[in-house]
Amino acid sequence: MSDTLHIVCPSCFAVNRVPAERVHEGPNCGKCHQPLFPGHPVELSEASFDTYLTKNDLPVLVDFWAPWCGPCRMMAPAFAHAASQLAPRVLFAKLNTDEAQQTAARYGIRSIPTMILFHQGREVARHSGAVGTAEIVRWVQSQL
């Protein structure tokens, strides 16, 4: 890790510079004063997706899902629990593929739920299908 990390605020999407040694102290956004690590996955949209992925220095795990998808709804609590276990080393986000069809198409999402791990805007790994908390944590850790 470098001395300073760029962390995108999950509330206002402003880019914050955070000293690496202070990441574990629960820093707040300099602009809106909301927590940079809220302890749950961040809801992304077409407009916020690229900023959140490319401006963060930390890896971002995105759950591509839809509200009508039973396995997606079943996996949601496990995804949220994994987010609390891996924070602040990994950021967690969700993208509703019904509302963000262009982004889902750009990443070739053909089945949901699909998780994609990104680092600095580039895809690092992909996993399709619903899994539990322990499997999510193990899979992410194996990719880092």
PDB file of C-alpha atoms in Angstrom:
ATOM      1  CA  MET A   1       0.000   0.000   0.000  1.00  0.00           C
ATOM      2  CA  SER A   2       1.100   3.554  -0.625  1.00  0.00           C
ATOM      3  CA  ASP A   3       1.171   6.177   2.113  1.00  0.00           C
ATOM      4  CA  THR A   4      -2.138   7.684   0.943  1.00  0.00           C
ATOM      5  CA  LEU A   5      -5.164   5.897  -0.474  1.00  0.00           C
ATOM      6  CA  HIS A   6      -7.902   7.381  -2.623  1.00  0.00           C
ATOM      7  CA  ILE A   7     -11.300   6.306  -1.286  1.00  0.00           C
ATOM      8  CA  VAL A   8     -14.562   7.244  -3.012  1.00  0.00           C
ATOM      9  CA  CYS A   9     -17.336   8.274  -0.638  1.00  0.00           C
ATOM     10  CA  PRO A  10     -20.292   5.891  -0.956  1.00  0.00           C
ATOM     11  CA  SER A  11     -22.714   8.746  -0.215  1.00  0.00           C
ATOM     12  CA  CYS A  12     -21.585  11.667  -2.396  1.00  0.00           C
ATOM     13  CA  PHE A  13     -18.954   9.897  -4.568  1.00  0.00           C
ATOM     14  CA  ALA A  14     -16.287  12.500  -3.776  1.00  0.00           C
ATOM     15  CA  VAL A  15     -12.718  11.184  -3.858  1.00  0.00           C
ATOM     16  CA  ASN A  16     -10.984  11.363  -0.473  1.00  0.00           C
ATOM     17  CA  ARG A  17      -7.293  11.016   0.327  1.00  0.00           C
ATOM     18  CA  VAL A  18      -6.833   8.865   3.423  1.00  0.00           C
ATOM     19  CA  PRO A  19      -3.485   8.015   5.041  1.00  0.00           C
ATOM     20  CA  ALA A  20      -3.062   4.240   4.749  1.00  0.00           C
ATOM     21  CA  GLU A  21      -2.436   3.857   8.479  1.00  0.00           C
ATOM     22  CA  ARG A  22      -5.787   5.583   9.263  1.00  0.00           C
ATOM     23  CA  VAL A  23      -8.019   3.414   7.041  1.00  0.00           C
ATOM     24  CA  HIS A  24      -8.887   1.145   9.994  1.00  0.00           C
ATOM     25  CA  GLU A  25      -9.985   4.140  12.105  1.00  0.00           C
ATOM     26  CA  GLY A  26     -13.310   4.589  10.282  1.00  0.00           C
ATOM     27  CA  PRO A  27     -12.634   7.844   8.401  1.00  0.00           C
ATOM     28  CA  ASN A  28     -15.429  10.122   7.179  1.00  0.00           C
ATOM     29  CA  CYS A  29     -15.788  11.929   3.873  1.00  0.00           C
ATOM     30  CA  GLY A  30     -14.230  15.384   3.813  1.00  0.00           C
ATOM     31  CA  LYS A  31     -17.140  16.713   1.749  1.00  0.00           C
ATOM     32  CA  CYS A  32     -20.348  15.200   3.203  1.00  0.00           C
ATOM     33  CA  HIS A  33     -18.901  13.832   6.502  1.00  0.00           C
ATOM     34  CA  GLN A  34     -20.507  10.400   6.013  1.00  0.00           C
ATOM     35  CA  PRO A  35     -18.479   7.227   6.771  1.00  0.00           C
ATOM     36  CA  LEU A  36     -16.221   6.079   3.926  1.00  0.00           C
ATOM     37  CA  PHE A  37     -16.716   2.479   5.096  1.00  0.00           C
ATOM     38  CA  PRO A  38     -20.431   2.159   5.951  1.00  0.00           C
ATOM     39  CA  GLY A  39     -20.225  -1.561   6.807  1.00  0.00           C
ATOM     40  CA  HIS A  40     -22.645  -2.602   4.077  1.00  0.00           C
ATOM     41  CA  PRO A  41     -22.551  -2.811   0.269  1.00  0.00           C
ATOM     42  CA  VAL A  42     -22.937   0.457  -1.622  1.00  0.00           C
ATOM     43  CA  GLU A  43     -25.753   0.717  -4.186  1.00  0.00           C
ATOM     44  CA  LEU A  44     -24.278   1.840  -7.511  1.00  0.00           C
ATOM     45  CA  SER A  45     -25.991   3.228 -10.602  1.00  0.00           C
ATOM     46  CA  GLU A  46     -24.969   3.711 -14.224  1.00  0.00           C
ATOM     47  CA  ALA A  47     -23.757   7.196 -13.264  1.00  0.00           C
ATOM     48  CA  SER A  48     -21.707   6.222 -10.204  1.00  0.00           C
ATOM     49  CA  PHE A  49     -20.338   2.833 -11.331  1.00  0.00           C
ATOM     50  CA  ASP A  50     -17.205   3.957 -13.200  1.00  0.00           C
ATOM     51  CA  THR A  51     -16.235   6.583 -10.619  1.00  0.00           C
ATOM     52  CA  TYR A  52     -16.532   4.124  -7.749  1.00  0.00           C
ATOM     53  CA  LEU A  53     -14.482   1.468  -9.528  1.00  0.00           C
ATOM     54  CA  THR A  54     -11.755   3.557 -11.155  1.00  0.00           C
ATOM     55  CA  LYS A  55     -11.110   6.171  -8.445  1.00  0.00           C
ATOM     56  CA  ASN A  56     -10.799   3.774  -5.471  1.00  0.00           C
ATOM     57  CA  ASP A  57      -7.346   2.445  -4.634  1.00  0.00           C
ATOM     58  CA  LEU A  58      -8.892  -0.507  -2.784  1.00  0.00           C
ATOM     59  CA  PRO A  59     -10.365  -3.557  -4.540  1.00  0.00           C
ATOM     60  CA  VAL A  60     -14.134  -3.390  -5.140  1.00  0.00           C
ATOM     61  CA  LEU A  61     -16.360  -6.473  -5.230  1.00  0.00           C
ATOM     62  CA  VAL A  62     -19.569  -5.850  -7.185  1.00  0.00           C
ATOM     63  CA  ASP A  63     -22.661  -8.034  -6.926  1.00  0.00           C
ATOM     64  CA  PHE A  64     -24.635  -7.847 -10.177  1.00  0.00           C
ATOM     65  CA  TRP A  65     -28.214  -8.686  -9.173  1.00  0.00           C
ATOM     66  CA  ALA A  66     -31.919  -8.040  -9.872  1.00  0.00           C
ATOM     67  CA  PRO A  67     -34.844  -7.698  -7.456  1.00  0.00           C
ATOM     68  CA  TRP A  68     -36.868 -10.481  -9.148  1.00  0.00           C
ATOM     69  CA  CYS A  69     -34.007 -12.996  -8.799  1.00  0.00           C
ATOM     70  CA  GLY A  70     -34.574 -15.471  -5.955  1.00  0.00           C
ATOM     71  CA  PRO A  71     -30.916 -16.574  -5.661  1.00  0.00           C
ATOM     72  CA  CYS A  72     -29.864 -12.890  -5.656  1.00  0.00           C
ATOM     73  CA  ARG A  73     -32.192 -12.102  -2.753  1.00  0.00           C
ATOM     74  CA  MET A  74     -31.041 -15.265  -0.974  1.00  0.00           C
ATOM     75  CA  MET A  75     -27.362 -14.278  -1.307  1.00  0.00           C
ATOM     76  CA  ALA A  76     -27.841 -10.617  -0.291  1.00  0.00           C
ATOM     77  CA  PRO A  77     -27.447 -11.175   3.495  1.00  0.00           C
ATOM     78  CA  ALA A  78     -24.300 -13.286   2.925  1.00  0.00           C
ATOM     79  CA  PHE A  79     -22.849 -10.582   0.660  1.00  0.00           C
ATOM     80  CA  ALA A  80     -23.571  -7.910   3.293  1.00  0.00           C
ATOM     81  CA  HIS A  81     -22.033 -10.057   6.037  1.00  0.00           C
ATOM     82  CA  ALA A  82     -18.912 -10.662   3.927  1.00  0.00           C
ATOM     83  CA  ALA A  83     -18.682  -6.890   3.406  1.00  0.00           C
ATOM     84  CA  SER A  84     -18.516  -6.337   7.161  1.00  0.00           C
ATOM     85  CA  GLN A  85     -15.850  -9.059   7.517  1.00  0.00           C
ATOM     86  CA  LEU A  86     -13.547  -7.801   4.751  1.00  0.00           C
ATOM     87  CA  ALA A  87     -13.878  -4.055   5.327  1.00  0.00           C
ATOM     88  CA  PRO A  88     -11.843  -1.921   5.007  1.00  0.00           C
ATOM     89  CA  ARG A  89      -9.503  -4.085   2.874  1.00  0.00           C
ATOM     90  CA  VAL A  90     -12.182  -4.593   0.204  1.00  0.00           C
ATOM     91  CA  LEU A  91     -15.112  -2.366  -0.742  1.00  0.00           C
ATOM     92  CA  PHE A  92     -18.463  -4.000  -1.562  1.00  0.00           C
ATOM     93  CA  ALA A  93     -21.047  -2.688  -4.007  1.00  0.00           C
ATOM     94  CA  LYS A  94     -24.261  -3.853  -5.673  1.00  0.00           C
ATOM     95  CA  LEU A  95     -25.524  -3.056  -9.154  1.00  0.00           C
ATOM     96  CA  ASN A  96     -29.156  -3.695 -10.077  1.00  0.00           C
ATOM     97  CA  THR A  97     -28.919  -5.081 -13.612  1.00  0.00           C
ATOM     98  CA  ASP A  98     -32.520  -4.071 -14.380  1.00  0.00           C
ATOM     99  CA  GLU A  99     -31.692  -0.416 -13.707  1.00  0.00           C
ATOM    100  CA  ALA A 100     -28.156  -0.482 -15.144  1.00  0.00           C
ATOM    101  CA  GLN A 101     -28.606  -2.540 -18.294  1.00  0.00           C
ATOM    102  CA  GLN A 102     -25.811  -0.816 -20.238  1.00  0.00           C
ATOM    103  CA  THR A 103     -23.226  -1.517 -17.539  1.00  0.00           C
ATOM    104  CA  ALA A 104     -24.414  -5.120 -17.172  1.00  0.00           C
ATOM    105  CA  ALA A 105     -24.119  -5.580 -20.948  1.00  0.00           C
ATOM    106  CA  ARG A 106     -20.659  -3.994 -20.995  1.00  0.00           C
ATOM    107  CA  TYR A 107     -19.453  -6.657 -18.546  1.00  0.00           C
ATOM    108  CA  GLY A 108     -21.283  -9.505 -20.283  1.00  0.00           C
ATOM    109  CA  ILE A 109     -23.528 -10.367 -17.360  1.00  0.00           C
ATOM    110  CA  ARG A 110     -25.568 -13.323 -18.572  1.00  0.00           C
ATOM    111  CA  SER A 111     -26.538 -14.917 -15.274  1.00  0.00           C
ATOM    112  CA  ILE A 112     -27.185 -13.449 -11.866  1.00  0.00           C
ATOM    113  CA  PRO A 113     -26.026 -13.232  -9.225  1.00  0.00           C
ATOM    114  CA  THR A 114     -22.561 -12.615 -10.608  1.00  0.00           C
ATOM    115  CA  MET A 115     -19.776 -11.131  -8.503  1.00  0.00           C
ATOM    116  CA  ILE A 116     -16.864  -9.363 -10.155  1.00  0.00           C
ATOM    117  CA  LEU A 117     -13.785  -8.292  -8.231  1.00  0.00           C
ATOM    118  CA  PHE A 118     -12.243  -5.100  -9.618  1.00  0.00           C
ATOM    119  CA  HIS A 119      -8.981  -3.366  -8.800  1.00  0.00           C
ATOM    120  CA  GLN A 120      -8.418   0.155 -10.141  1.00  0.00           C
ATOM    121  CA  GLY A 121     -11.252  -0.317 -12.629  1.00  0.00           C
ATOM    122  CA  ARG A 122     -10.009  -3.604 -14.096  1.00  0.00           C
ATOM    123  CA  GLU A 123     -11.695  -6.955 -13.659  1.00  0.00           C
ATOM    124  CA  VAL A 124      -9.569  -9.287 -11.537  1.00  0.00           C
ATOM    125  CA  ALA A 125     -11.929 -12.249 -11.086  1.00  0.00           C
ATOM    126  CA  ARG A 126     -15.543 -13.317 -11.628  1.00  0.00           C
ATOM    127  CA  HIS A 127     -17.883 -15.777  -9.914  1.00  0.00           C
ATOM    128  CA  SER A 128     -21.440 -16.616 -10.945  1.00  0.00           C
ATOM    129  CA  GLY A 129     -24.054 -18.209  -8.722  1.00  0.00           C
ATOM    130  CA  ALA A 130     -25.277 -17.722  -5.180  1.00  0.00           C
ATOM    131  CA  VAL A 131     -22.837 -18.581  -2.391  1.00  0.00           C
ATOM    132  CA  GLY A 132     -22.671 -18.115   1.371  1.00  0.00           C
ATOM    133  CA  THR A 133     -20.611 -15.712   3.447  1.00  0.00           C
ATOM    134  CA  ALA A 134     -17.693 -18.076   4.055  1.00  0.00           C
ATOM    135  CA  GLU A 135     -17.421 -18.885   0.344  1.00  0.00           C
ATOM    136  CA  ILE A 136     -17.459 -15.199  -0.610  1.00  0.00           C
ATOM    137  CA  VAL A 137     -14.745 -14.379   1.925  1.00  0.00           C
ATOM    138  CA  ARG A 138     -12.578 -17.345   0.864  1.00  0.00           C
ATOM    139  CA  TRP A 139     -12.993 -16.539  -2.825  1.00  0.00           C
ATOM    140  CA  VAL A 140     -12.111 -12.849  -2.397  1.00  0.00           C
ATOM    141  CA  GLN A 141      -9.096 -13.627  -0.216  1.00  0.00           C
ATOM    142  CA  SER A 142      -7.848 -16.153  -2.766  1.00  0.00           C
ATOM    143  CA  GLN A 143      -7.974 -13.462  -5.480  1.00  0.00           C
ATOM    144  CA  LEU A 144      -6.050 -10.777  -3.567  1.00  0.00           C
TER     145      LEU A 144
END
